[in-house]
Amino acid sequence: MKIKTRLLPLLVMLPLNAQADVLLIDDTPSIMTQENTPISGMSKQTVLQKYGQPSNKYTHSGKVTKRNPLISVWTYGNYKVYFENAHVIHTLIISSTPEPDEASR
């Protein structure tokens, strides 16, 4: 019994080996930035004055509630502007590079 109690602190002091694998994913999207696009918080009126009429407007047709606000999307050339009620929440830049098809993966 004495040997076991003396060996226990030695076992605790032994270094433990840990292994981990690194997973690299090539298809991760990168964040693209573009100058002169609407920023978060801008009103629809300001966007219209500064950037003109969009080429397309889409408004969600679901029921609008406090938890489910009105979401609309305006398309301008190479970016889309997302609105919650009357204010910009996000601007999405549309990539000009084609998406890879499933056969090339």
PDB file of C-alpha atoms in Angstrom:
ATOM      1  CA  MET A   1       0.000   0.000   0.000  1.00  0.00           C
ATOM      2  CA  LYS A   2       2.862   2.379   0.774  1.00  0.00           C
ATOM      3  CA  ILE A   3       4.298   1.878  -2.705  1.00  0.00           C
ATOM      4  CA  LYS A   4       0.988   2.808  -4.353  1.00  0.00           C
ATOM      5  CA  THR A   5       0.672   6.014  -2.356  1.00  0.00           C
ATOM      6  CA  ARG A   6       4.263   6.968  -3.187  1.00  0.00           C
ATOM      7  CA  LEU A   7       3.815   6.270  -6.906  1.00  0.00           C
ATOM      8  CA  LEU A   8       0.606   8.251  -7.207  1.00  0.00           C
ATOM      9  CA  PRO A   9       2.276  11.720  -7.044  1.00  0.00           C
ATOM     10  CA  LEU A  10       4.836  10.571  -9.612  1.00  0.00           C
ATOM     11  CA  LEU A  11       2.098   9.472 -11.993  1.00  0.00           C
ATOM     12  CA  VAL A  12       0.392  12.842 -11.659  1.00  0.00           C
ATOM     13  CA  MET A  13       3.602  14.638 -12.592  1.00  0.00           C
ATOM     14  CA  LEU A  14       4.057  12.634 -15.810  1.00  0.00           C
ATOM     15  CA  PRO A  15       3.271  14.693 -18.901  1.00  0.00           C
ATOM     16  CA  LEU A  16       0.145  13.679 -20.711  1.00  0.00           C
ATOM     17  CA  ASN A  17       0.209  13.525 -24.489  1.00  0.00           C
ATOM     18  CA  ALA A  18      -2.651  15.159 -26.336  1.00  0.00           C
ATOM     19  CA  GLN A  19      -3.250  14.863 -30.033  1.00  0.00           C
ATOM     20  CA  ALA A  20      -5.379  16.979 -32.308  1.00  0.00           C
ATOM     21  CA  ASP A  21      -6.064  17.074 -36.005  1.00  0.00           C
ATOM     22  CA  VAL A  22      -6.237  20.258 -38.039  1.00  0.00           C
ATOM     23  CA  LEU A  23      -9.016  20.402 -40.588  1.00  0.00           C
ATOM     24  CA  LEU A  24      -8.456  22.802 -43.480  1.00  0.00           C
ATOM     25  CA  ILE A  25     -11.510  23.714 -45.528  1.00  0.00           C
ATOM     26  CA  ASP A  26     -10.868  25.340 -48.892  1.00  0.00           C
ATOM     27  CA  ASP A  27     -14.439  26.415 -49.583  1.00  0.00           C
ATOM     28  CA  THR A  28     -14.716  28.887 -46.721  1.00  0.00           C
ATOM     29  CA  PRO A  29     -16.287  32.166 -47.798  1.00  0.00           C
ATOM     30  CA  SER A  30     -14.209  35.272 -47.399  1.00  0.00           C
ATOM     31  CA  ILE A  31     -15.567  38.642 -46.401  1.00  0.00           C
ATOM     32  CA  MET A  32     -15.629  41.070 -49.283  1.00  0.00           C
ATOM     33  CA  THR A  33     -15.793  44.782 -48.758  1.00  0.00           C
ATOM     34  CA  GLN A  34     -16.725  47.469 -51.220  1.00  0.00           C
ATOM     35  CA  GLU A  35     -16.613  51.187 -50.801  1.00  0.00           C
ATOM     36  CA  ASN A  36     -19.705  53.249 -51.459  1.00  0.00           C
ATOM     37  CA  THR A  37     -22.336  50.774 -50.270  1.00  0.00           C
ATOM     38  CA  PRO A  38     -25.109  51.463 -47.744  1.00  0.00           C
ATOM     39  CA  ILE A  39     -24.100  50.978 -44.128  1.00  0.00           C
ATOM     40  CA  SER A  40     -26.082  49.481 -41.282  1.00  0.00           C
ATOM     41  CA  GLY A  41     -28.607  51.883 -39.770  1.00  0.00           C
ATOM     42  CA  MET A  42     -29.235  53.990 -42.898  1.00  0.00           C
ATOM     43  CA  SER A  43     -32.881  54.737 -43.639  1.00  0.00           C
ATOM     44  CA  LYS A  44     -34.581  53.710 -46.879  1.00  0.00           C
ATOM     45  CA  GLN A  45     -34.987  57.384 -47.764  1.00  0.00           C
ATOM     46  CA  THR A  46     -31.242  58.019 -47.350  1.00  0.00           C
ATOM     47  CA  VAL A  47     -30.405  54.963 -49.477  1.00  0.00           C
ATOM     48  CA  LEU A  48     -32.757  56.185 -52.221  1.00  0.00           C
ATOM     49  CA  GLN A  49     -31.237  59.679 -52.165  1.00  0.00           C
ATOM     50  CA  LYS A  50     -27.635  58.468 -52.149  1.00  0.00           C
ATOM     51  CA  TYR A  51     -27.805  55.387 -54.422  1.00  0.00           C
ATOM     52  CA  GLY A  52     -30.934  55.968 -56.528  1.00  0.00           C
ATOM     53  CA  GLN A  53     -33.660  53.505 -57.438  1.00  0.00           C
ATOM     54  CA  PRO A  54     -32.743  49.814 -57.089  1.00  0.00           C
ATOM     55  CA  SER A  55     -33.030  47.495 -60.085  1.00  0.00           C
ATOM     56  CA  ASN A  56     -35.280  45.190 -58.043  1.00  0.00           C
ATOM     57  CA  LYS A  57     -37.254  45.425 -54.801  1.00  0.00           C
ATOM     58  CA  TYR A  58     -38.468  42.418 -52.822  1.00  0.00           C
ATOM     59  CA  THR A  59     -40.592  42.565 -49.678  1.00  0.00           C
ATOM     60  CA  HIS A  60     -41.391  39.524 -47.563  1.00  0.00           C
ATOM     61  CA  SER A  61     -45.123  38.873 -47.647  1.00  0.00           C
ATOM     62  CA  GLY A  62     -45.449  37.200 -44.239  1.00  0.00           C
ATOM     63  CA  LYS A  63     -47.313  38.497 -41.217  1.00  0.00           C
ATOM     64  CA  VAL A  64     -45.480  41.407 -39.580  1.00  0.00           C
ATOM     65  CA  THR A  65     -45.285  41.278 -35.785  1.00  0.00           C
ATOM     66  CA  LYS A  66     -42.942  42.601 -33.120  1.00  0.00           C
ATOM     67  CA  ARG A  67     -40.931  39.365 -33.287  1.00  0.00           C
ATOM     68  CA  ASN A  68     -41.219  39.093 -37.062  1.00  0.00           C
ATOM     69  CA  PRO A  69     -40.428  42.524 -38.576  1.00  0.00           C
ATOM     70  CA  LEU A  70     -40.861  43.507 -42.196  1.00  0.00           C
ATOM     71  CA  ILE A  71     -37.774  42.432 -44.174  1.00  0.00           C
ATOM     72  CA  SER A  72     -37.164  43.821 -47.644  1.00  0.00           C
ATOM     73  CA  VAL A  73     -34.296  43.455 -50.105  1.00  0.00           C
ATOM     74  CA  TRP A  74     -33.211  45.971 -52.711  1.00  0.00           C
ATOM     75  CA  THR A  75     -30.858  44.893 -55.500  1.00  0.00           C
ATOM     76  CA  TYR A  76     -28.261  47.296 -56.890  1.00  0.00           C
ATOM     77  CA  GLY A  77     -25.848  46.058 -59.576  1.00  0.00           C
ATOM     78  CA  ASN A  78     -23.355  43.933 -57.625  1.00  0.00           C
ATOM     79  CA  TYR A  79     -24.835  44.160 -54.123  1.00  0.00           C
ATOM     80  CA  LYS A  80     -28.094  43.684 -52.223  1.00  0.00           C
ATOM     81  CA  VAL A  81     -29.313  45.820 -49.347  1.00  0.00           C
ATOM     82  CA  TYR A  82     -31.380  44.162 -46.596  1.00  0.00           C
ATOM     83  CA  PHE A  83     -33.799  46.287 -44.587  1.00  0.00           C
ATOM     84  CA  GLU A  84     -35.616  45.597 -41.330  1.00  0.00           C
ATOM     85  CA  ASN A  85     -38.664  47.839 -41.395  1.00  0.00           C
ATOM     86  CA  ALA A  86     -37.149  51.116 -42.716  1.00  0.00           C
ATOM     87  CA  HIS A  87     -33.443  50.704 -41.845  1.00  0.00           C
ATOM     88  CA  VAL A  88     -30.482  48.883 -43.398  1.00  0.00           C
ATOM     89  CA  ILE A  89     -29.410  45.814 -41.455  1.00  0.00           C
ATOM     90  CA  HIS A  90     -26.926  44.335 -43.946  1.00  0.00           C
ATOM     91  CA  THR A  91     -25.365  44.851 -47.362  1.00  0.00           C
ATOM     92  CA  LEU A  92     -24.439  41.715 -49.299  1.00  0.00           C
ATOM     93  CA  ILE A  93     -21.876  42.022 -52.084  1.00  0.00           C
ATOM     94  CA  ILE A  94     -22.592  39.618 -54.931  1.00  0.00           C
ATOM     95  CA  SER A  95     -19.414  37.822 -55.961  1.00  0.00           C
ATOM     96  CA  SER A  96     -18.481  38.064 -59.618  1.00  0.00           C
ATOM     97  CA  THR A  97     -16.711  34.684 -59.539  1.00  0.00           C
ATOM     98  CA  PRO A  98     -18.900  31.750 -60.572  1.00  0.00           C
ATOM     99  CA  GLU A  99     -19.775  29.160 -57.949  1.00  0.00           C
ATOM    100  CA  PRO A 100     -18.009  25.807 -58.435  1.00  0.00           C
ATOM    101  CA  ASP A 101     -20.380  23.080 -59.547  1.00  0.00           C
ATOM    102  CA  GLU A 102     -20.673  19.762 -57.726  1.00  0.00           C
ATOM    103  CA  ALA A 103     -18.809  17.832 -60.469  1.00  0.00           C
ATOM    104  CA  SER A 104     -15.596  19.826 -59.983  1.00  0.00           C
ATOM    105  CA  ARG A 105     -15.314  18.996 -56.280  1.00  0.00           C
TER     106      ARG A 105
END
